[in-house]
């Protein structure tokens, strides 16, 4: 990763020293690199050159307007899962014709909102959702373009919390039920069958399950065609993993897409992709300061000013994030528990990290661009961190640190 590198013994984001960002904007602070964000999107666009394809960035991974806007400017579309994400994407300059709407719980109001915006496609996840969408579209005098999200029952071999393509998951329509539901959709007056969709899980480091899922989906596409139901696009979902530690290696976009594109060659299907993590994960880090060192008999604790409310992934999934000093110091490394100030034993960012530390040191929690800020909370009445987007030698504040007053501004005491 060249966007975050040591220069003269100090860690930089592109041309800006992280220590300068900490001084100017405070900590904890999310720092993103424009170059890394654009390079990640370009890795997809390069592979898709010459194809009728659309990359719909999964907004849930990181919904900052500054990031959405950079992707929109480069022609990306967006995969949204709520009316809120729709509003955000539009505010960031998204083209509604490049938006797909996923999610198992779309409300009637969200459907109306998306129909009014004129989105590309609703990824419908159940029979009752299809019926509701037909009614809502009828009530506003529109036809709703749909894909069914089909659950191919493929094991993504990833963390159970982020695996979505198995029968036991709540997502999508069972493979065996898809044909009948497509027939129903084709018969509904306010539904227009546009495509087919599947998403099998997240952080996949082995591309094989994607190919397995596609084979099953293509069988269905052929059965549908034999039934007179012709599709315009195929949405392959997201899920391509990133490298979080040196022990992992993530497949290139080429080795992920190559086999899929080969299977799709000769078919007149527009390709839609929904990558989230892969576009933003390694383009961001969480900058934090060591408040106290608390060496102990059994464990040594380094208490930093970022916590599980800022980055939930370690507490929630036992996820690994590299933790590196912003200005590595000489001296003997000790094994540290990197923990936050939140009152929970699960509030940790890393276990047993060998580091030479002193109070006041800055640390970078790496690969925090995806599902970092987007999953943060105000637990313990902690204002959410600032977000900074670095573009060359310039650091732009793309979200100000929250003010404590704003955290209780909507609350009232009894008369
Ligand atoms: N499309 C759909 C329908 C999804 O449900 C997801 C992610 C994506 C696309 C994007 O997947 P990605 O390319 O980012 O893997 N919070 C978890 C990850 C949850 C993923 C949920 N769905 C984490 O921090 O690992």
CSV table of C-alpha atoms and ligand atoms in Angstrom, one decimal:
chain,number,residue,atom,x,y,z
A,1,UNK,CA,0.0,0.0,0.0
A,2,UNK,CA,1.8,3.0,-1.2
A,3,UNK,CA,-0.7,5.6,-0.2
A,4,UNK,CA,0.2,5.2,3.5
A,5,UNK,CA,3.9,4.9,3.8
A,6,UNK,CA,6.8,6.0,6.0
A,7,UNK,CA,8.8,9.0,4.8
A,8,UNK,CA,11.7,10.1,6.9
A,9,UNK,CA,10.6,7.9,9.8
A,10,UNK,CA,7.1,9.4,9.9
A,11,UNK,CA,3.9,7.7,8.5
A,12,UNK,CA,2.2,9.7,5.8
A,13,UNK,CA,-1.1,9.6,3.9
A,14,UNK,CA,0.0,10.5,0.4
A,15,UNK,CA,2.0,13.8,0.9
A,16,UNK,CA,0.6,14.6,4.4
A,17,UNK,CA,2.2,13.6,7.7
A,18,UNK,CA,-0.3,11.8,9.9
A,19,UNK,CA,1.1,13.7,12.9
A,20,UNK,CA,0.1,17.0,11.2
A,21,UNK,CA,-3.4,15.7,10.6
A,22,UNK,CA,-3.6,14.7,14.3
A,23,UNK,CA,-2.4,18.2,15.3
A,24,UNK,CA,-4.8,20.0,13.0
A,25,UNK,CA,-8.0,17.9,13.4
A,26,UNK,CA,-7.4,16.0,16.6
A,27,UNK,CA,-7.8,12.3,17.4
A,28,UNK,CA,-9.4,9.8,16.9
A,29,UNK,CA,-9.7,10.6,13.3
A,30,UNK,CA,-10.4,8.6,10.1
A,31,UNK,CA,-7.9,9.3,7.3
A,32,UNK,CA,-8.6,8.3,3.7
A,33,UNK,CA,-6.5,8.6,0.6
A,34,UNK,CA,-8.0,9.8,-2.6
A,35,UNK,CA,-5.4,8.0,-4.7
A,36,UNK,CA,-6.1,4.7,-3.0
A,37,UNK,CA,-9.9,5.1,-3.4
A,38,UNK,CA,-9.6,5.9,-7.1
A,39,UNK,CA,-7.0,3.2,-7.7
A,40,UNK,CA,-9.3,0.6,-6.1
A,41,UNK,CA,-12.2,1.6,-8.3
A,42,UNK,CA,-10.0,1.7,-11.4
A,43,UNK,CA,-8.9,-1.9,-10.7
A,44,UNK,CA,-12.5,-2.8,-11.4
A,45,UNK,CA,-13.0,-0.4,-14.3
A,46,UNK,CA,-9.9,-1.6,-16.1
A,47,UNK,CA,-11.1,-5.2,-16.0
A,48,UNK,CA,-14.5,-4.2,-17.3
A,49,UNK,CA,-13.3,-2.2,-20.2
A,50,UNK,CA,-15.3,-3.0,-23.3
A,51,UNK,CA,-18.0,-4.8,-21.3
A,52,UNK,CA,-21.5,-3.4,-20.7
A,53,UNK,CA,-21.0,-3.1,-17.0
A,54,UNK,CA,-21.8,-0.9,-14.0
A,55,UNK,CA,-19.9,-0.8,-10.7
A,56,UNK,CA,-22.4,0.0,-7.9
A,57,UNK,CA,-20.3,0.8,-4.8
A,58,UNK,CA,-22.0,-0.6,-1.7
A,59,UNK,CA,-22.6,2.6,0.3
A,60,UNK,CA,-22.9,0.7,3.6
A,61,UNK,CA,-19.1,0.2,3.6
A,62,UNK,CA,-18.4,3.9,4.0
A,63,UNK,CA,-21.1,6.4,3.3
A,64,UNK,CA,-19.1,9.7,3.6
A,65,UNK,CA,-20.3,12.2,1.0
A,66,UNK,CA,-16.7,13.0,0.0
A,67,UNK,CA,-16.1,9.4,-0.9
A,68,UNK,CA,-19.4,8.9,-2.7
A,69,UNK,CA,-18.8,12.0,-4.7
A,70,UNK,CA,-15.3,10.8,-5.8
A,71,UNK,CA,-16.8,7.5,-7.0
A,72,UNK,CA,-19.8,9.3,-8.7
A,73,UNK,CA,-17.4,11.6,-10.6
A,74,UNK,CA,-15.6,8.5,-12.0
A,75,UNK,CA,-18.9,7.0,-13.3
A,76,UNK,CA,-19.7,4.6,-10.5
A,77,UNK,CA,-23.2,3.8,-9.4
A,78,UNK,CA,-24.3,2.8,-5.9
A,79,UNK,CA,-25.9,-0.2,-4.1
A,80,UNK,CA,-28.1,1.2,-1.3
A,81,UNK,CA,-30.0,-0.5,1.5
A,82,UNK,CA,-32.1,2.3,2.9
A,83,UNK,CA,-33.9,5.5,2.1
A,84,UNK,CA,-31.2,7.2,4.0
A,85,UNK,CA,-28.5,5.8,1.8
A,86,UNK,CA,-30.5,6.8,-1.3
A,87,UNK,CA,-30.7,10.4,0.0
A,88,UNK,CA,-27.0,10.4,0.8
A,89,UNK,CA,-26.0,9.1,-2.6
A,90,UNK,CA,-28.2,11.7,-4.4
A,91,UNK,CA,-26.8,14.4,-2.2
A,92,UNK,CA,-23.3,13.3,-3.3
A,93,UNK,CA,-24.2,13.6,-6.9
A,94,UNK,CA,-25.2,10.0,-7.8
A,95,UNK,CA,-27.0,9.3,-11.0
A,96,UNK,CA,-30.3,7.7,-9.9
A,97,UNK,CA,-30.2,5.5,-13.1
A,98,UNK,CA,-27.1,3.9,-11.6
A,99,UNK,CA,-28.6,3.0,-8.2
A,100,UNK,CA,-29.7,-0.5,-7.2
A,101,UNK,CA,-31.6,-1.0,-3.9
A,102,UNK,CA,-30.9,-4.1,-1.9
A,103,UNK,CA,-32.1,-5.2,1.6
A,104,UNK,CA,-34.7,-7.5,3.1
A,105,UNK,CA,-36.8,-4.9,4.8
A,106,UNK,CA,-37.7,-2.1,2.3
A,107,UNK,CA,-40.6,0.0,3.7
A,108,UNK,CA,-43.4,1.3,1.5
A,109,UNK,CA,-42.1,4.8,2.0
A,110,UNK,CA,-38.6,3.8,0.9
A,111,UNK,CA,-40.1,2.2,-2.2
A,112,UNK,CA,-41.9,5.4,-3.0
A,113,UNK,CA,-38.8,7.4,-2.5
A,114,UNK,CA,-36.8,5.2,-4.8
A,115,UNK,CA,-39.5,5.1,-7.5
A,116,UNK,CA,-39.7,8.9,-7.4
A,117,UNK,CA,-35.9,9.1,-7.8
A,118,UNK,CA,-36.1,6.7,-10.8
A,119,UNK,CA,-33.5,4.1,-9.7
A,120,UNK,CA,-32.1,1.4,-12.0
A,121,UNK,CA,-33.4,-1.6,-10.0
A,122,UNK,CA,-34.9,-3.0,-6.8
A,123,UNK,CA,-33.2,-6.2,-5.7
A,124,UNK,CA,-36.2,-7.9,-4.3
A,125,UNK,CA,-35.6,-10.4,-1.5
A,126,UNK,CA,-38.9,-12.1,-0.8
A,127,UNK,CA,-42.4,-12.8,-2.2
A,128,UNK,CA,-44.2,-10.4,0.1
A,129,UNK,CA,-41.7,-7.6,-0.8
A,130,UNK,CA,-42.6,-8.2,-4.5
A,131,UNK,CA,-46.3,-7.9,-3.8
A,132,UNK,CA,-45.8,-4.7,-1.8
A,133,UNK,CA,-43.6,-3.2,-4.5
A,134,UNK,CA,-46.3,-3.9,-7.1
A,135,UNK,CA,-48.9,-2.2,-5.0
A,136,UNK,CA,-46.7,0.8,-4.2
A,137,UNK,CA,-45.7,1.3,-7.8
A,138,UNK,CA,-49.3,1.0,-8.9
A,139,UNK,CA,-50.3,3.7,-6.4
A,140,UNK,CA,-47.9,6.2,-7.9
A,141,UNK,CA,-48.6,5.2,-11.5
A,142,UNK,CA,-45.2,3.6,-12.1
A,143,UNK,CA,-43.6,0.3,-13.1
A,144,UNK,CA,-40.9,-0.9,-10.7
A,145,UNK,CA,-37.8,-2.5,-12.3
A,146,UNK,CA,-36.7,-5.5,-10.4
A,147,UNK,CA,-34.2,-8.3,-9.9
A,148,UNK,CA,-34.8,-11.2,-7.6
A,149,UNK,CA,-31.9,-11.7,-5.2
A,150,UNK,CA,-31.5,-15.4,-5.5
A,151,UNK,CA,-29.8,-17.3,-2.8
A,152,UNK,CA,-27.6,-19.9,-4.6
A,153,UNK,CA,-26.9,-21.8,-1.4
A,154,UNK,CA,-23.1,-21.6,-1.9
A,155,UNK,CA,-20.7,-21.6,1.1
A,156,UNK,CA,-18.6,-18.4,0.9
A,157,UNK,CA,-16.3,-19.7,3.5
A,158,UNK,CA,-16.1,-16.5,5.4
A,159,UNK,CA,-17.1,-15.3,8.9
A,160,UNK,CA,-20.6,-16.6,9.8
A,161,UNK,CA,-21.8,-13.0,10.5
A,162,UNK,CA,-21.0,-11.9,7.0
A,163,UNK,CA,-21.9,-15.0,5.0
A,164,UNK,CA,-25.1,-14.4,3.2
A,165,UNK,CA,-25.6,-17.0,0.5
A,166,UNK,CA,-26.5,-20.1,2.5
A,167,UNK,CA,-30.0,-21.4,3.1
A,168,UNK,CA,-29.8,-20.6,6.7
A,169,UNK,CA,-29.3,-16.8,6.0
A,170,UNK,CA,-32.2,-14.4,6.0
A,171,UNK,CA,-31.2,-13.0,2.6
A,172,UNK,CA,-32.6,-13.5,-0.8
A,173,UNK,CA,-35.1,-15.9,-2.4
A,174,UNK,CA,-34.5,-19.7,-2.2
A,175,UNK,CA,-33.0,-21.0,-5.4
A,176,UNK,CA,-35.8,-23.6,-5.7
A,177,UNK,CA,-38.5,-20.8,-5.4
A,178,UNK,CA,-37.0,-18.4,-7.9
A,179,UNK,CA,-38.5,-19.6,-11.1
A,180,UNK,CA,-42.1,-19.5,-9.7
A,181,UNK,CA,-41.5,-16.0,-8.2
A,182,UNK,CA,-40.2,-14.7,-11.5
A,183,UNK,CA,-43.3,-16.0,-13.2
A,184,UNK,CA,-45.4,-14.2,-10.6
A,185,UNK,CA,-43.3,-11.0,-11.1
A,186,UNK,CA,-43.7,-11.2,-14.9
A,187,UNK,CA,-47.5,-11.3,-14.4
A,188,UNK,CA,-47.7,-8.3,-12.0
A,189,UNK,CA,-48.9,-5.1,-13.7
A,190,UNK,CA,-46.6,-2.7,-12.0
A,191,UNK,CA,-43.4,-4.8,-12.0
A,192,UNK,CA,-40.9,-4.9,-14.8
A,193,UNK,CA,-38.5,-7.8,-14.7
A,194,UNK,CA,-35.1,-6.3,-15.3
A,195,UNK,CA,-32.4,-8.7,-14.0
A,196,UNK,CA,-31.2,-11.2,-11.5
A,197,UNK,CA,-29.0,-10.7,-8.4
A,198,UNK,CA,-27.0,-12.6,-5.9
A,199,UNK,CA,-24.6,-11.8,-3.1
A,200,UNK,CA,-23.0,-14.6,-1.2
A,201,UNK,CA,-21.0,-13.0,1.5
A,202,UNK,CA,-18.3,-10.5,2.4
A,203,UNK,CA,-14.5,-10.6,2.8
A,204,UNK,CA,-14.1,-13.6,0.4
A,205,UNK,CA,-10.4,-14.4,-0.1
A,206,UNK,CA,-11.1,-17.4,-2.4
A,207,UNK,CA,-12.8,-16.4,-5.7
A,208,UNK,CA,-14.0,-20.0,-6.3
A,209,UNK,CA,-17.4,-19.6,-4.6
A,210,UNK,CA,-18.3,-16.6,-6.8
A,211,UNK,CA,-17.9,-18.9,-9.9
A,212,UNK,CA,-19.9,-21.6,-8.3
A,213,UNK,CA,-22.7,-19.2,-7.5
A,214,UNK,CA,-22.6,-17.7,-11.1
A,215,UNK,CA,-23.0,-21.2,-12.6
A,216,UNK,CA,-26.1,-21.7,-10.6
A,217,UNK,CA,-27.5,-18.3,-11.4
A,218,UNK,CA,-26.8,-18.8,-15.2
A,219,UNK,CA,-28.8,-22.1,-15.1
A,220,UNK,CA,-31.7,-20.1,-13.8
A,221,UNK,CA,-31.2,-17.4,-16.4
A,222,UNK,CA,-31.5,-20.1,-19.1
A,223,UNK,CA,-34.6,-21.6,-17.5
A,224,UNK,CA,-36.1,-18.2,-17.4
A,225,UNK,CA,-35.3,-17.6,-21.1
A,226,UNK,CA,-37.0,-20.9,-22.0
A,227,UNK,CA,-40.0,-19.6,-20.1
A,228,UNK,CA,-40.0,-16.4,-22.2
A,229,UNK,CA,-38.6,-14.2,-19.3
A,230,UNK,CA,-35.6,-12.4,-20.7
A,231,UNK,CA,-33.3,-10.4,-18.4
A,232,UNK,CA,-31.4,-7.2,-19.1
A,233,UNK,CA,-28.8,-7.5,-16.4
A,234,UNK,CA,-27.0,-9.8,-14.0
A,235,UNK,CA,-25.9,-8.4,-10.6
A,236,UNK,CA,-23.0,-10.4,-9.1
A,237,UNK,CA,-23.1,-8.6,-5.7
A,238,UNK,CA,-20.0,-7.6,-3.8
A,239,UNK,CA,-17.8,-9.5,-1.4
A,240,UNK,CA,-14.3,-9.5,-2.7
A,241,UNK,CA,-12.0,-9.5,0.3
A,242,UNK,CA,-9.0,-7.3,1.1
A,243,UNK,CA,-5.7,-8.0,2.9
A,244,UNK,CA,-5.9,-7.2,6.6
A,245,UNK,CA,-2.7,-8.8,7.7
A,246,UNK,CA,0.6,-10.0,6.2
A,247,UNK,CA,-0.6,-13.6,6.6
A,248,UNK,CA,-3.4,-13.0,4.2
A,249,UNK,CA,-3.3,-12.4,0.5
A,250,UNK,CA,-6.3,-11.1,-1.4
A,251,UNK,CA,-7.0,-12.1,-4.9
A,252,UNK,CA,-6.6,-9.5,-7.6
A,253,UNK,CA,-9.7,-8.1,-9.2
A,254,UNK,CA,-8.5,-9.7,-12.4
A,255,UNK,CA,-8.4,-13.2,-10.9
A,256,UNK,CA,-11.8,-12.6,-9.4
A,257,UNK,CA,-13.5,-11.2,-12.5
A,258,UNK,CA,-11.6,-13.1,-15.2
A,259,UNK,CA,-13.4,-16.5,-14.7
A,260,UNK,CA,-16.8,-14.7,-14.2
A,261,UNK,CA,-16.4,-12.6,-17.4
A,262,UNK,CA,-15.5,-15.8,-19.3
A,263,UNK,CA,-18.7,-17.5,-18.2
A,264,UNK,CA,-20.7,-14.4,-19.2
A,265,UNK,CA,-19.0,-14.0,-22.6
A,266,UNK,CA,-21.5,-14.1,-25.5
A,267,UNK,CA,-24.5,-13.4,-23.3
A,268,UNK,CA,-26.3,-10.1,-23.8
A,269,UNK,CA,-26.4,-9.3,-20.1
A,270,UNK,CA,-25.3,-6.1,-18.6
A,271,UNK,CA,-23.0,-6.8,-15.6
A,272,UNK,CA,-23.6,-5.1,-12.3
A,273,UNK,CA,-21.2,-5.4,-9.4
A,274,UNK,CA,-21.7,-4.2,-5.8
A,275,UNK,CA,-18.2,-4.0,-4.2
A,276,UNK,CA,-18.0,-2.3,-0.9
A,277,UNK,CA,-15.0,-3.2,1.2
A,278,UNK,CA,-12.7,-3.7,-1.7
A,279,UNK,CA,-13.1,-0.1,-2.8
A,280,UNK,CA,-12.5,1.6,0.5
A,281,UNK,CA,-11.1,-0.8,3.1
A,282,UNK,CA,-7.4,-0.3,2.5
A,283,UNK,CA,-7.9,3.3,1.5
A,284,UNK,CA,-8.5,4.4,5.1
A,285,UNK,CA,-7.0,4.2,8.6
A,286,UNK,CA,-8.0,5.3,12.0
A,287,UNK,CA,-5.6,7.6,13.7
A,288,UNK,CA,-5.5,7.4,17.5
A,289,UNK,CA,-3.3,8.6,20.4
A,290,UNK,CA,-2.0,6.6,23.3
A,291,UNK,CA,-3.4,8.2,26.5
A,292,UNK,CA,-2.0,5.9,29.1
A,293,UNK,CA,0.3,2.9,29.4
A,294,UNK,CA,-0.7,0.4,32.1
A,295,UNK,CA,1.7,-2.4,32.3
A,296,UNK,CA,0.5,-5.3,34.4
A,297,UNK,CA,1.5,-8.7,35.7
A,298,UNK,CA,-0.5,-10.6,33.2
A,299,UNK,CA,-1.1,-8.1,30.4
A,300,UNK,CA,0.1,-4.7,29.4
A,301,UNK,CA,-2.6,-2.3,28.4
A,302,UNK,CA,-2.1,0.7,26.0
A,303,UNK,CA,-5.2,2.8,26.4
A,304,UNK,CA,-5.8,4.8,23.3
A,305,UNK,CA,-8.4,7.5,22.5
A,306,UNK,CA,-10.2,5.4,19.9
A,307,UNK,CA,-12.6,2.7,21.0
A,308,UNK,CA,-15.1,0.1,19.9
A,309,UNK,CA,-17.6,2.8,19.2
A,310,UNK,CA,-15.3,4.2,16.6
A,311,UNK,CA,-14.2,0.9,15.1
A,312,UNK,CA,-16.5,-2.0,16.1
A,313,UNK,CA,-14.9,-4.7,13.9
A,314,UNK,CA,-12.5,-6.2,16.5
A,315,UNK,CA,-15.1,-6.3,19.2
A,316,UNK,CA,-17.8,-7.6,17.0
A,317,UNK,CA,-16.0,-10.1,14.7
A,318,UNK,CA,-12.7,-10.5,16.5
A,319,UNK,CA,-11.3,-8.9,13.3
A,320,UNK,CA,-7.7,-8.2,12.9
A,321,UNK,CA,-6.4,-4.8,11.9
A,322,UNK,CA,-2.7,-4.0,11.7
A,323,UNK,CA,-1.7,-1.3,14.2
A,324,UNK,CA,1.4,0.7,13.4
A,325,UNK,CA,3.2,3.6,15.1
A,326,UNK,CA,3.0,6.9,13.2
A,327,UNK,CA,6.6,7.6,14.3
A,328,UNK,CA,8.3,4.3,15.1
A,329,UNK,CA,10.6,4.7,18.1
A,330,UNK,CA,13.7,2.9,19.1
A,331,UNK,CA,13.6,0.8,22.2
A,332,UNK,CA,12.4,-2.6,23.4
A,333,UNK,CA,9.1,-3.7,22.0
A,334,UNK,CA,6.6,-5.1,24.6
A,335,UNK,CA,3.4,-6.9,23.9
A,336,UNK,CA,0.4,-4.6,24.3
A,337,UNK,CA,-3.3,-4.9,24.5
A,338,UNK,CA,-4.5,-1.9,22.5
A,339,UNK,CA,-7.8,-0.9,24.2
A,340,UNK,CA,-10.1,2.0,24.2
A,341,UNK,CA,-11.8,4.0,27.1
A,342,UNK,CA,-15.2,2.4,26.7
A,343,UNK,CA,-16.5,0.5,29.8
A,344,UNK,CA,-16.6,-3.0,28.3
A,345,UNK,CA,-14.0,-5.7,28.4
A,346,UNK,CA,-14.7,-6.3,24.7
A,347,UNK,CA,-13.5,-2.8,23.9
A,348,UNK,CA,-10.2,-3.6,22.2
A,349,UNK,CA,-8.6,-2.8,18.9
A,350,UNK,CA,-5.8,-5.4,19.0
A,351,UNK,CA,-4.4,-8.0,21.3
A,352,UNK,CA,-0.8,-8.7,22.1
A,353,UNK,CA,0.8,-6.3,19.7
A,354,UNK,CA,4.6,-6.0,19.9
A,355,UNK,CA,5.3,-2.3,20.0
A,356,UNK,CA,7.7,0.2,21.6
A,357,UNK,CA,5.3,2.8,23.0
A,358,UNK,CA,5.3,5.9,25.1
A,359,UNK,CA,2.2,8.0,26.2
A,360,UNK,CA,1.3,10.5,23.6
A,361,UNK,CA,2.4,8.3,20.7
A,362,UNK,CA,0.2,8.2,17.7
A,363,UNK,CA,-1.0,4.8,16.2
A,364,UNK,CA,-2.6,4.0,12.9
A,365,UNK,CA,-5.2,1.3,12.9
A,366,UNK,CA,-4.9,0.1,9.3
A,367,UNK,CA,-7.5,-1.1,6.7
A,368,UNK,CA,-10.2,0.8,8.5
A,369,UNK,CA,-11.8,2.4,5.5
A,370,UNK,CA,-14.6,-0.1,5.2
A,371,UNK,CA,-17.2,-0.7,7.9
A,372,UNK,CA,-15.3,1.6,10.3
A,373,UNK,CA,-16.9,5.0,10.5
A,374,UNK,CA,-20.1,3.6,8.9
A,375,UNK,CA,-20.6,1.2,11.9
A,376,UNK,CA,-19.5,3.7,14.6
A,377,UNK,CA,-21.8,4.7,17.4
A,378,UNK,CA,-22.1,7.2,20.2
A,379,UNK,CA,-21.8,4.7,22.9
A,380,UNK,CA,-20.6,6.2,26.2
A,381,UNK,CA,-21.6,9.6,24.7
A,382,UNK,CA,-18.5,9.7,22.6
A,383,UNK,CA,-18.7,12.1,19.7
A,384,UNK,CA,-18.0,10.4,16.4
A,385,UNK,CA,-14.5,10.9,15.0
A,386,UNK,CA,-13.5,13.4,12.4
A,387,UNK,CA,-12.9,12.2,8.8
A,388,UNK,CA,-10.2,13.6,6.6
A,389,UNK,CA,-9.7,12.9,3.0
A,390,UNK,CA,-6.1,13.4,1.7
A,391,UNK,CA,-5.6,14.5,-1.9
A,392,UNK,CA,-1.9,14.8,-2.6
A,393,UNK,CA,-0.4,17.4,-0.3
A,394,UNK,CA,-3.7,18.6,1.0
A,395,UNK,CA,-5.9,17.2,3.8
A,396,UNK,CA,-9.6,18.0,3.5
A,397,UNK,CA,-12.0,17.7,6.5
A,398,UNK,CA,-14.9,15.7,5.0
A,399,UNK,CA,-16.7,15.2,8.3
A,400,UNK,CA,-16.2,17.4,11.3
A,401,UNK,CA,-15.9,15.8,14.7
A,402,UNK,CA,-19.3,15.7,16.4
A,403,UNK,CA,-20.1,18.1,19.1
A,404,UNK,CA,-21.3,16.6,22.4
A,405,UNK,CA,-24.3,19.0,22.4
A,406,UNK,CA,-25.5,17.5,19.1
A,407,UNK,CA,-25.6,14.0,20.8
A,408,UNK,CA,-28.5,15.0,23.1
A,409,UNK,CA,-30.0,17.9,21.0
A,410,UNK,CA,-33.0,15.7,20.1
A,411,UNK,CA,-33.7,14.6,23.7
A,412,UNK,CA,-36.1,16.2,26.1
A,413,UNK,CA,-36.7,16.1,29.9
A,414,UNK,CA,-40.2,15.7,31.3
A,415,UNK,CA,-42.2,18.9,32.1
B,1,LIG,N1,-24.2,-6.1,-1.7
B,1,LIG,C1,-25.0,-6.6,-0.7
B,1,LIG,C2,-26.3,-7.0,-0.9
B,1,LIG,C3,-24.4,-6.7,0.6
B,1,LIG,O1,-25.2,-7.2,1.6
B,1,LIG,C4,-23.1,-6.3,0.9
B,1,LIG,C5,-22.5,-6.4,2.2
B,1,LIG,C6,-22.3,-5.8,-0.2
B,1,LIG,C7,-22.9,-5.7,-1.5
B,1,LIG,C8,-20.9,-5.3,-0.1
B,1,LIG,O2,-20.1,-6.4,0.3
B,1,LIG,P1,-18.5,-6.1,0.4
B,1,LIG,O3,-18.0,-6.0,-1.0
B,1,LIG,O4,-18.2,-4.9,1.2
B,1,LIG,O5,-18.0,-7.4,1.0
B,1,LIG,N2,-19.8,-5.2,8.6
B,1,LIG,C9,-19.1,-6.4,8.1
B,1,LIG,C10,-19.4,-6.6,6.6
B,1,LIG,C11,-20.9,-6.7,6.3
B,1,LIG,C12,-21.2,-6.9,4.8
B,1,LIG,C13,-22.7,-6.7,4.6
B,1,LIG,N3,-23.1,-6.8,3.2
B,1,LIG,C14,-17.6,-6.3,8.3
B,1,LIG,O6,-17.2,-5.3,8.9
B,1,LIG,O7,-16.8,-7.1,7.9
